[in-house]
Amino acid sequence: MSSEATEERVLEAVRARRELVNDALDEDVPMAEPTRLYEATRYLLQAGGKRLRPTVALLTAEALADVDPLTEDYRSFPSLDGTSIDVMAAAASIEVIQSFTLIHDDIMDDDDLRRGVPAVHKEYDTETAILAGDTLYAKAFELMTGTGADPADGLEAVRLLATTCTRICEGQAVDIEFEQRTEVLPEEYLEMVELKTAVLYGAAASITATLMGADEEIIEALYRYGIDSGCAFQIQDDVLDLTVSSERLGKQRGSDLVENKETLITLHARQQGVDVDGLVAADTVSEVTEADVEAAVAELDDAGSIDYAREKAQDLTDRAKRHLEVLPDNEARSLLEDIADYLITRGY
Amino acid sequence: MSSEATEERVLEAVRARRELVNDALDEDVPMAEPTRLYEATRYLLQAGGKRLRPTVALLTAEALADVDPLTEDYRSFPSLDGTSIDVMAAAASIEVIQSFTLIHDDIMDDDDLRRGVPAVHKEYDTETAILAGDTLYAKAFELMTGTGADPADGLEAVRLLATTCTRICEGQAVDIEFEQRTEVLPEEYLEMVELKTAVLYGAAASITATLMGADEEIIEALYRYGIDSGCAFQIQDDVLDLTVSSERLGKQRGSDLVENKETLITLHARQQGVDVDGLVAADTVSEVTEADVEAAVAELDDAGSIDYAREKAQDLTDRAKRHLEVLPDNEARSLLEDIADYLITRGY
């Protein structure tokens, strides 16, 4: 299938579930007292987002149950033992964790904007943002205990969520540590990306299967699907920063280079002897010119670094799709394959 | 029994378990990579603390199982259905949550010291402290999933832990909100204390019973024991700040008054028409004199506010102890009664 047709199918699948996920988030993290805390807690959740992770969680449930997409109620979804479980609560839980990590990350990185609106610590204050993140953290675990799954499966899902959170913290700490290091290997970068970004995709892809009582090897394969496609997703982000126009990106092309942010591309280039630190003279995105960026990208291209990243992302995607072979061959599985492709073919 | 004898018994019970709890914390939150993150994560856990909450969790298990204190291995403790469960992991989980909240609270309040050592965000930095708190948060849930309890009981324990965390966040937000309010009623203050402080005592007192498969009314009664004695504990803290010498407190007597921190005592005094804001002229603890504090305390005493707080704490303690009547009459239960008494008779 052409990448345009794949993209169209993926965006349609995401669109079809986004409204349902948004309604669930509104229901499952309701307004409450104290008002200011809950406004801050719901603020980023309501600022939008593709809801890609919940979509993956819902699609794996549909693929595993072998039902036609969007024909079953996600709130009372057929488990493998015939009982009904609330897979939407699990999908929402993953999105709530994602939201908590963004709020705390933005405090740590002192980022001003998120999803086109001021970051929570800018719209409110740092104290409220820390507390809003902590509240979401608790809510995610509350949600995961209320799916109605077999208790052993429910407990396993909580365990997966907890270890995922531990790893995300480790990944963020490694990312901060890299800024102080003089040399980081591409493999170390990929390990960091796996911890910081991909484990939550892994959790999203395997959490509903866990709750539904799937066999261990199916859960493991789905987890690996999430890990591999999540890593590919991050590498594609790094490629896009260099190869897509500023207009389409919605921010300065090459901003990672200007801000001296290491990526798989720059780390590979360093190994090839490229003077990465000297590639762009400007220190801020307002000073850099398109010609500067163009020349820098050409040098990275000559070193084979952009191709290296693209190949790495493609390999990971191929591997991710192979993990899906444990699922019945149906439309939901086909959509999960499309999502893996989309993550590395998307233009922004 | 005299309050000195009670105190001696309580301190002995705490001392006898502290080493075991410390060992468990060291095992259950082990050093790992990245090193700096895990050093920060373990830093406050290793700085000491009475371990009162884990002690309560372990004693309720012993009272419920009707075993002689310290005769059973807490790592394979007899559950009510005859299986063995790790009640120590649950006790450690509660202490880990306490540690996480202290780290994040100290960032929010910009407090420099905790347990006699620099706060984590002072010893490390704010980013690392946020992340260390987030890591402990995840570890607490990991621990709670690994007790070996019947899965339905395990899931219920996780749910209790999650709702407890939500309430602690709400309590901290209400406390911050009170600083901006012109009038707070004593009842509102007590609600805040219940959320911010007492719910974790409630969780500590009922978590092992939950894991052991106790009846709902026993779990509920133990929870109320924790709530009532936790509230009494906080009120006693407020009383001690005014009635104990600076030397014994280890900080300036009356520091709450100097720092304009509202307590049950000042809120009651306001209702009696006392000009609380004018009680102490000094704005910092370095400027205040013992004579100033003495005069202020005399005025609060005349208004009946100190007695009001003491009576409130005593009522809560009496109620807390009555909740324990659901337990078998044994030495562990007697120690839990002593702990409730100790929380309001302790001199520091």
XYZ file of C-alpha atoms in Angstrom:
696
model
C 0.000 0.000 0.000
C 1.263 3.511 -0.730
C 2.399 5.525 2.263
C -0.344 8.089 1.558
C -3.017 5.399 1.705
C -1.441 3.975 4.889
C -1.374 7.404 6.468
C -5.012 7.971 5.543
C -6.054 4.673 7.103
C -4.079 5.353 10.282
C -5.389 8.878 10.694
C -8.920 7.597 10.170
C -8.432 4.889 12.833
C -7.029 7.431 15.264
C -9.752 9.966 14.508
C -12.467 7.344 15.036
C -11.190 6.599 18.559
C -10.033 10.038 19.644
C -13.473 11.303 20.617
C -14.128 8.146 22.652
C -10.750 8.460 24.386
C -11.356 12.150 25.105
C -14.759 11.361 26.620
C -13.202 8.625 28.750
C -10.464 10.947 30.006
C -13.099 13.532 30.914
C -15.103 10.889 32.804
C -12.161 9.118 34.423
C -10.301 12.231 35.566
C -13.338 14.336 36.540
C -13.352 17.834 37.992
C -13.233 17.746 41.778
C -12.153 19.801 44.771
C -9.757 21.538 45.180
C -10.725 23.246 41.929
C -7.367 24.764 41.011
C -5.565 21.422 41.410
C -8.062 19.583 39.221
C -8.101 22.317 36.601
C -4.317 21.998 36.354
C -4.573 18.197 36.395
C -7.034 18.207 33.458
C -5.465 21.122 31.575
C -2.957 19.205 29.438
C -5.314 16.234 28.970
C -7.818 18.657 27.461
C -5.234 20.422 25.289
C -5.531 17.594 22.782
C -3.012 15.183 21.345
C -3.352 12.432 18.739
C -4.153 9.756 21.376
C -1.885 7.368 19.510
C -1.024 5.273 22.567
C -4.658 4.694 23.638
C -5.483 3.896 20.005
C -2.779 1.218 19.987
C -4.125 -0.193 23.271
C -7.678 -0.369 21.882
C -6.587 -1.860 18.547
C -4.553 -4.632 20.202
C -7.666 -5.537 22.217
C -9.723 -5.712 19.009
C -7.078 -7.690 17.158
C -6.726 -10.163 20.023
C -10.485 -10.601 20.514
C -10.706 -10.957 16.721
C -13.645 -8.571 16.443
C -14.375 -6.002 13.763
C -12.934 -2.644 14.778
C -15.350 -0.328 16.591
C -18.115 -2.925 16.904
C -17.643 -3.634 20.632
C -18.149 -1.271 23.574
C -14.666 -0.538 24.975
C -16.170 -0.158 28.453
C -17.453 -3.757 28.450
C -15.155 -5.462 26.040
C -15.069 -9.258 25.611
C -12.153 -10.722 27.522
C -10.612 -14.035 26.423
C -12.396 -15.904 29.232
C -15.789 -14.543 28.170
C -16.163 -11.868 30.854
C -16.408 -8.155 30.101
C -13.634 -5.723 30.944
C -13.138 -1.984 30.611
C -10.239 -1.757 28.159
C -10.921 1.961 27.758
C -9.911 2.581 31.394
C -6.558 0.932 30.644
C -6.112 2.972 27.450
C -6.954 6.150 29.369
C -4.526 5.157 32.124
C -1.668 5.033 29.599
C -2.583 8.491 28.275
C -2.777 9.826 31.840
C 0.759 8.551 32.525
C 1.939 10.175 29.277
C 0.388 13.449 30.429
C 2.015 13.250 33.870
C 5.463 12.681 32.344
C 5.037 15.644 29.967
C 4.083 17.968 32.833
C 7.088 16.983 34.957
C 9.457 16.919 31.952
C 8.422 20.456 31.006
C 9.279 21.633 34.538
C 12.677 19.889 34.375
C 13.491 21.219 30.899
C 11.811 24.583 31.592
C 9.886 24.316 28.326
C 7.302 27.068 27.839
C 4.925 25.450 25.377
C 3.272 22.052 25.024
C 0.654 21.085 22.445
C 0.404 24.702 21.377
C -0.552 26.005 24.822
C 1.551 27.189 27.763
C 3.093 24.338 29.780
C 1.255 23.634 33.051
C 3.992 25.238 35.186
C 3.705 28.381 33.033
C -0.114 28.525 32.953
C -0.254 27.818 36.714
C 2.989 27.587 38.709
C 5.687 25.018 39.424
C 4.142 23.862 42.726
C 0.777 23.247 41.094
C 2.420 21.521 38.117
C 4.380 19.112 40.332
C 1.159 18.328 42.191
C -0.934 18.016 39.007
C 1.588 15.463 37.689
C 1.516 13.587 40.998
C -2.290 13.535 40.909
C -2.359 12.126 37.370
C 0.173 9.502 38.468
C -2.210 8.313 41.206
C -5.248 8.497 38.918
C -3.542 6.265 36.345
C -3.090 3.549 38.978
C -6.643 4.021 40.246
C -7.890 3.523 36.689
C -5.808 0.418 36.158
C -7.323 -1.230 39.253
C -10.867 -0.628 38.004
C -11.045 -2.505 34.704
C -13.004 -5.461 36.070
C -10.362 -7.863 34.749
C -9.535 -11.103 36.505
C -7.628 -9.893 39.607
C -4.436 -11.762 38.709
C -4.448 -10.110 35.282
C -5.352 -6.749 36.817
C -2.460 -7.001 39.250
C -0.095 -7.926 36.412
C -1.268 -4.849 34.478
C -0.542 -2.649 37.499
C 2.903 -4.206 37.792
C 3.563 -3.470 34.114
C 2.431 0.119 34.577
C 4.667 0.558 37.641
C 7.808 -0.871 36.038
C 7.084 1.252 32.960
C 7.023 4.375 35.134
C 10.289 3.386 36.805
C 11.924 2.999 33.390
C 10.580 6.317 32.101
C 12.188 8.031 35.119
C 15.459 6.219 34.415
C 15.314 7.288 30.750
C 14.723 10.920 31.649
C 17.644 10.782 34.119
C 19.936 9.257 31.463
C 18.853 11.948 28.977
C 19.758 14.674 31.504
C 23.074 12.895 32.216
C 23.943 12.789 28.487
C 23.982 16.597 28.413
C 26.982 16.508 30.748
C 28.843 13.732 28.906
C 31.499 14.357 26.272
C 30.810 11.163 24.365
C 27.632 9.164 23.919
C 27.499 6.098 21.680
C 24.575 5.588 19.270
C 23.721 2.359 21.125
C 23.560 4.258 24.411
C 21.270 6.795 22.794
C 18.947 4.024 21.630
C 18.887 2.529 25.133
C 17.893 5.940 26.488
C 15.134 6.285 23.880
C 13.849 2.839 24.751
C 13.563 3.821 28.416
C 12.333 7.378 28.010
C 9.927 6.967 25.104
C 9.436 3.414 23.879
C 8.489 1.621 27.112
C 5.198 3.528 27.259
C 4.439 2.386 23.694
C 5.336 -1.108 24.868
C 2.928 -0.771 27.786
C 0.206 0.633 25.509
C 0.586 -2.277 23.101
C 0.530 -5.006 25.758
C -1.687 -3.688 28.562
C -5.080 -4.737 27.174
C -3.738 -8.183 26.232
C -2.489 -8.486 29.835
C -5.924 -7.576 31.191
C -7.680 -9.907 28.767
C -5.654 -12.850 30.037
C -3.574 -13.460 26.895
C -0.688 -15.934 26.941
C 2.661 -14.665 28.078
C 4.303 -14.974 24.646
C 1.553 -12.871 23.060
C 1.922 -10.194 25.734
C 5.691 -10.234 25.271
C 5.426 -9.976 21.465
C 3.018 -7.055 21.718
C 5.332 -5.359 24.198
C 8.226 -5.746 21.749
C 6.013 -4.340 18.952
C 5.504 -1.229 21.104
C 9.186 -0.948 22.045
C 10.457 -1.282 18.473
C 7.912 1.052 16.909
C 8.339 3.527 19.779
C 12.103 3.672 19.163
C 11.482 4.081 15.427
C 9.046 6.908 16.215
C 11.729 8.838 18.117
C 14.351 8.338 15.403
C 11.859 9.625 12.824
C 11.361 12.715 15.026
C 15.118 13.323 14.824
C 15.136 12.858 11.025
C 12.156 15.176 10.532
C 13.859 17.974 12.453
C 16.493 18.070 9.704
C 14.578 17.152 6.572
C 11.225 18.929 6.763
C 10.673 22.638 6.119
C 10.288 24.960 9.084
C 6.818 25.822 7.842
C 5.643 22.221 7.902
C 7.394 21.433 11.228
C 5.797 24.420 12.945
C 9.236 25.270 14.370
C 12.724 26.078 13.015
C 14.148 23.264 10.914
C 17.404 22.047 12.441
C 16.508 23.326 15.917
C 18.090 20.219 17.474
C 21.423 21.211 15.881
C 21.132 24.819 17.010
C 20.271 23.742 20.556
C 23.092 21.149 20.542
C 20.654 18.333 21.201
C 22.300 15.017 20.425
C 20.342 12.604 18.258
C 21.111 9.284 16.611
C 22.143 11.327 13.558
C 24.665 13.591 15.284
C 26.076 10.707 17.331
C 26.638 8.690 14.157
C 28.184 11.721 12.448
C 30.625 12.211 15.317
C 31.760 8.627 14.877
C 32.378 9.439 11.191
C 34.603 12.352 12.231
C 32.140 15.169 11.501
C 32.687 18.291 13.634
C 29.090 18.303 14.846
C 29.591 21.175 17.304
C 30.812 23.403 14.464
C 28.026 22.512 12.013
C 25.846 25.502 12.864
C 27.414 28.692 14.200
C 24.184 30.183 15.572
C 23.338 29.577 19.212
C 19.636 30.401 19.028
C 16.937 29.499 16.528
C 16.287 33.202 15.852
C 19.861 33.688 14.573
C 20.124 30.685 12.290
C 19.529 30.947 8.519
C 18.009 28.331 6.226
C 21.296 28.293 4.276
C 23.214 27.381 7.461
C 20.826 24.532 8.146
C 20.959 23.395 4.519
C 24.759 23.206 4.604
C 24.756 21.344 7.917
C 22.210 18.815 6.684
C 24.269 18.287 3.518
C 27.321 17.472 5.624
C 25.355 15.020 7.787
C 23.948 13.501 4.618
C 27.442 13.118 3.110
C 28.553 11.310 6.265
C 25.698 8.843 5.735
C 24.199 9.765 9.089
C 20.684 10.550 7.910
C 20.530 7.326 5.931
C 21.904 5.481 8.949
C 19.029 6.799 11.078
C 16.433 6.063 8.404
C 17.700 2.497 8.009
C 17.696 1.995 11.752
C 14.085 3.225 11.933
C 13.111 0.964 9.017
C 14.754 -2.086 10.631
C 12.941 -1.420 13.894
C 9.643 -1.017 12.067
C 10.087 -4.268 10.161
C 10.855 -6.024 13.418
C 7.871 -4.375 15.130
C 5.508 -5.644 12.442
C 6.876 -9.176 12.646
C 5.999 -9.261 16.365
C 2.340 -8.795 15.352
C 2.301 -12.247 13.755
C 1.163 -13.654 17.131
C -2.205 -11.967 16.547
C -5.069 -13.316 14.413
C -4.928 -11.969 10.855
C -7.635 -9.304 10.924
C -8.338 -5.661 10.231
C -7.226 -4.408 13.660
C -3.862 -6.159 13.282
C -3.508 -4.676 9.828
C -4.106 -1.224 11.333
C -1.409 -1.869 13.935
C 0.991 -2.699 11.076
C -0.047 0.511 9.362
C 0.606 2.493 12.542
C 4.155 1.128 12.702
C 4.694 2.200 9.082
C 3.058 5.566 9.653
C 5.360 6.355 12.600
C 8.361 6.441 10.232
C 6.695 7.752 7.072
C 4.784 10.636 8.652
C 5.965 14.019 7.456
C 5.450 15.848 10.758
C -0.268 2.882 82.438
C 1.787 6.035 82.938
C 2.627 7.968 79.807
C 6.350 7.361 80.457
C 5.811 3.601 80.482
C 3.640 3.841 77.356
C 6.309 5.861 75.592
C 8.966 3.355 76.596
C 6.904 0.455 75.227
C 6.191 2.280 71.966
C 9.786 3.316 71.412
C 10.903 -0.241 72.107
C 8.383 -1.610 69.555
C 9.511 0.905 66.954
C 13.181 0.291 67.663
C 12.715 -3.478 67.358
C 11.277 -3.087 63.839
C 13.296 -0.159 62.535
C 16.354 -2.200 61.592
C 14.168 -4.726 59.756
C 12.338 -1.929 57.905
C 15.624 -0.240 57.013
C 16.999 -3.501 55.642
C 13.815 -4.020 53.610
C 14.000 -0.511 52.153
C 17.617 -1.116 51.183
C 16.667 -4.405 49.482
C 13.438 -3.209 47.884
C 14.784 0.087 46.516
C 18.246 -1.127 45.501
C 21.021 0.874 43.868
C 20.767 0.716 40.084
C 21.678 2.670 36.975
C 21.614 5.582 36.404
C 23.652 6.020 39.582
C 22.863 9.662 40.319
C 19.114 9.073 40.066
C 19.199 6.091 42.408
C 21.482 7.842 44.882
C 18.953 10.679 45.046
C 16.075 8.190 45.224
C 17.641 6.400 48.211
C 19.079 9.489 49.900
C 16.097 10.452 52.064
C 15.162 6.809 52.758
C 18.632 6.352 54.214
C 18.547 9.587 56.210
C 16.528 7.803 58.881
C 13.127 8.446 60.375
C 11.199 6.674 63.126
C 9.474 4.278 60.651
C 6.254 4.751 62.604
C 3.986 4.004 59.618
C 5.687 0.700 58.690
C 5.635 -0.247 62.377
C 1.865 0.315 62.472
C 1.468 -1.781 59.296
C 3.506 -4.644 60.799
C 1.740 -4.497 64.176
C -1.743 -4.625 62.608
C -0.640 -7.752 60.744
C 0.551 -9.329 64.009
C -2.582 -8.309 65.889
C -4.840 -9.660 63.148
C -2.934 -12.948 62.784
C -2.996 -13.130 66.611
C 0.678 -14.021 66.824
C 3.237 -12.926 69.375
C 5.038 -9.820 68.137
C 8.291 -10.454 66.269
C 7.853 -14.239 66.182
C 6.909 -14.501 62.489
C 9.026 -13.632 59.442
C 7.479 -10.495 57.912
C 8.586 -11.638 54.453
C 6.511 -14.836 54.695
C 3.826 -13.890 57.125
C 0.749 -16.083 57.763
C -2.234 -14.741 55.843
C -5.780 -15.454 57.102
C -6.260 -18.162 54.450
C -3.097 -19.979 55.509
C -0.816 -18.811 52.695
C 2.302 -16.728 53.261
C 2.565 -13.106 52.212
C 5.265 -10.437 52.325
C 3.766 -7.854 54.674
C 7.160 -6.144 54.890
C 6.943 -5.170 51.208
C 3.634 -3.442 51.952
C 5.074 -1.696 55.013
C 8.066 -0.552 52.945
C 5.746 0.639 50.174
C 3.997 2.978 52.633
C 7.325 4.407 53.797
C 8.438 4.850 50.165
C 5.271 6.870 49.457
C 5.932 8.969 52.568
C 9.451 9.609 51.297
C 8.216 10.613 47.816
C 5.739 13.117 49.281
C 8.417 14.672 51.518
C 10.776 15.149 48.557
C 8.129 16.836 46.398
C 6.729 18.864 49.347
C 10.202 20.203 50.136
C 10.538 21.407 46.526
C 7.116 23.082 46.691
C 7.769 24.707 50.063
C 11.440 25.345 49.242
C 12.478 23.837 52.566
C 16.226 23.431 52.980
C 16.448 20.699 55.581
C 14.743 17.365 56.161
C 15.613 14.820 58.855
C 18.659 16.872 59.728
C 20.189 16.700 56.253
C 19.792 18.943 53.189
C 16.532 18.342 51.294
C 17.003 16.281 48.111
C 16.574 19.321 45.820
C 19.316 21.098 47.814
C 21.712 18.128 47.987
C 21.144 17.374 44.270
C 18.971 19.736 42.209
C 15.275 20.309 41.551
C 15.188 18.210 38.368
C 16.764 15.230 40.112
C 14.486 15.674 43.133
C 11.327 15.677 40.995
C 12.586 12.533 39.279
C 13.664 10.850 42.520
C 10.159 11.406 43.894
C 8.614 10.041 40.708
C 10.867 6.966 40.902
C 9.886 6.263 44.519
C 6.228 6.658 43.493
C 6.637 3.888 40.883
C 8.670 1.696 43.249
C 5.927 1.866 45.885
C 3.423 0.454 43.395
C 5.904 -2.175 42.199
C 6.356 -3.284 45.813
C 2.625 -3.445 46.455
C 2.146 -5.808 43.495
C 4.788 -8.210 44.801
C 3.484 -9.310 48.200
C 2.257 -12.710 47.049
C -1.217 -11.978 48.434
C -4.348 -13.355 46.829
C -4.612 -11.272 43.620
C -8.007 -9.780 44.522
C -6.588 -8.620 47.869
C -3.398 -7.408 46.154
C -5.411 -5.372 43.669
C -7.488 -3.892 46.491
C -4.267 -2.891 48.287
C -3.022 -1.162 45.132
C -6.357 0.654 44.829
C -6.072 1.813 48.451
C -2.538 3.037 47.814
C -3.612 4.923 44.674
C -6.600 6.667 46.279
C -4.383 7.517 49.243
C -1.911 9.222 46.908
C -4.715 11.158 45.200
C -5.914 12.405 48.589
C -2.425 13.382 49.735
C -2.106 15.532 46.586
C -5.500 17.096 47.301
C -4.475 17.820 50.887
C -1.233 19.480 49.820
C -3.174 21.605 47.291
C -5.693 22.656 49.963
C -2.829 23.533 52.318
C -1.262 25.753 49.629
C -4.699 27.285 48.925
C -5.210 28.122 52.631
C -2.185 30.429 52.491
C -4.114 32.651 50.082
C -7.401 32.582 52.018
C -8.438 35.214 54.561
C -10.540 32.836 56.634
C -10.212 29.133 57.274
C -12.518 27.324 59.673
C -11.103 24.801 62.182
C -13.219 22.087 60.536
C -11.685 22.913 57.153
C -8.237 22.698 58.691
C -9.033 19.250 60.082
C -10.257 18.109 56.662
C -6.979 19.288 55.147
C -4.964 17.442 57.818
C -6.981 14.296 57.168
C -6.103 14.458 53.458
C -2.518 15.633 53.709
C -1.320 13.620 56.706
C -3.836 11.171 58.126
C -4.781 9.150 55.018
C -1.281 7.674 54.861
C -1.642 6.581 58.519
C -5.004 5.138 57.490
C -3.357 3.252 54.637
C -0.527 2.050 56.902
C -3.024 0.733 59.459
C -5.238 -1.107 56.955
C -2.924 -2.226 54.140
C -1.678 -5.471 55.680
C -5.230 -6.420 56.759
C -6.319 -5.811 53.156
C -3.561 -8.072 51.843
C -4.296 -10.736 54.446
C -7.904 -10.972 53.285
C -9.546 -9.495 56.390
C -13.281 -8.686 56.406
C -14.303 -5.299 55.093
C -15.451 -3.984 58.482
C -12.083 -4.843 60.034
C -10.230 -3.098 57.223
C -12.516 -0.073 57.577
C -12.056 0.073 61.368
C -8.263 -0.117 61.026
C -8.382 2.617 58.392
C -10.359 4.827 60.775
C -7.837 4.051 63.557
C -5.123 5.398 61.257
C -7.126 8.454 60.202
C -8.059 9.464 63.745
C -4.642 8.902 65.258
C -2.995 10.586 62.225
C -5.114 13.704 62.749
C -4.320 13.654 66.473
C -0.618 13.358 65.614
C -0.750 16.546 63.518
C -2.651 18.494 66.187
C -0.067 17.422 68.768
C 2.638 18.752 66.421
C 0.877 22.120 66.474
C 0.598 22.071 70.277
C 4.244 21.099 70.738
C 5.407 24.028 68.622
C 3.969 26.348 71.282
C 4.467 24.444 74.520
C 7.890 22.824 74.338
C 11.204 24.623 74.773
C 13.234 25.547 71.703
C 16.031 23.368 73.013
C 13.847 20.281 73.195
C 12.079 21.018 69.852
C 15.370 21.426 68.008
C 13.968 24.597 66.445
C 12.544 27.928 67.636
C 9.511 27.512 69.860
C 6.535 29.311 68.296
C 8.005 29.165 64.778
C 4.504 28.474 63.358
C 3.342 31.819 64.797
C 6.380 33.704 63.491
C 5.936 32.169 60.023
C 2.168 32.871 60.092
C 1.375 29.208 59.675
C -2.247 28.563 60.584
C -2.942 25.682 62.940
C -5.997 24.396 64.738
C -4.920 26.613 67.643
C -4.671 29.900 65.715
C -7.877 29.189 63.800
C -9.735 28.605 67.058
C -8.195 31.740 68.562
C -9.358 33.824 65.582
C -12.885 32.610 66.200
C -12.504 33.806 69.812
C -11.561 37.261 68.558
C -7.802 37.023 69.195
C -5.695 39.211 66.873
C -3.551 36.281 65.764
C -1.623 38.256 63.148
C -0.508 40.731 65.823
C 0.528 38.111 68.398
C 4.202 38.106 67.443
C 5.784 41.185 65.908
C 8.877 39.424 64.523
C 8.773 38.166 60.947
C 11.672 35.703 61.201
C 12.667 33.174 63.835
C 16.021 34.916 64.294
C 14.288 38.140 65.436
C 11.794 36.661 67.876
C 12.484 36.555 71.649
C 11.384 33.895 74.136
C 9.427 36.618 75.974
C 7.442 37.424 72.788
C 6.574 33.757 72.337
C 5.692 33.393 76.023
C 3.258 36.312 75.836
C 1.671 35.013 72.635
C 1.209 31.542 74.085
C -0.359 33.055 77.216
C -2.898 34.886 75.065
C -3.746 31.720 73.105
C -4.029 29.866 76.406
C -6.381 32.506 77.818
C -8.582 32.141 74.733
C -8.832 28.418 75.491
C -7.280 27.584 72.126
C -4.512 25.308 73.375
C -6.941 23.367 75.541
C -9.316 23.182 72.573
C -6.593 21.548 70.456
C -5.554 19.194 73.259
C -9.138 18.081 73.801
C -9.630 17.558 70.086
C -6.493 15.410 69.944
C -7.624 13.436 72.990
C -11.094 12.829 71.503
C -9.555 11.615 68.254
C -7.203 9.313 70.160
C -10.018 7.822 72.219
C -11.965 7.198 69.032
C -8.884 5.717 67.321
C -8.411 3.212 70.129
C -12.074 2.189 70.073
C -11.695 1.219 66.400
C -9.104 -1.347 67.479
C -11.784 -3.365 69.270
C -12.324 -5.325 66.027
C -8.920 -6.951 66.599
C -8.205 -9.931 68.866
C -7.128 -8.808 72.352
C -3.380 -9.385 72.222
C -0.031 -7.722 72.719
C 0.198 -6.266 69.193
C -3.208 -4.610 69.583
C -2.140 -3.259 72.945
C 0.935 -1.739 71.276
C -1.283 -0.117 68.625
C -3.303 1.457 71.475
C -0.080 2.642 73.048
C 1.025 4.178 69.752
C -2.204 6.186 69.551
C -1.587 7.456 73.091
C 2.062 8.141 72.392
C 1.243 10.286 69.336
C -0.422 12.851 71.621
C 1.695 12.480 74.763
C 5.100 12.598 73.093
C 7.105 15.651 74.079
C 8.832 16.134 70.688
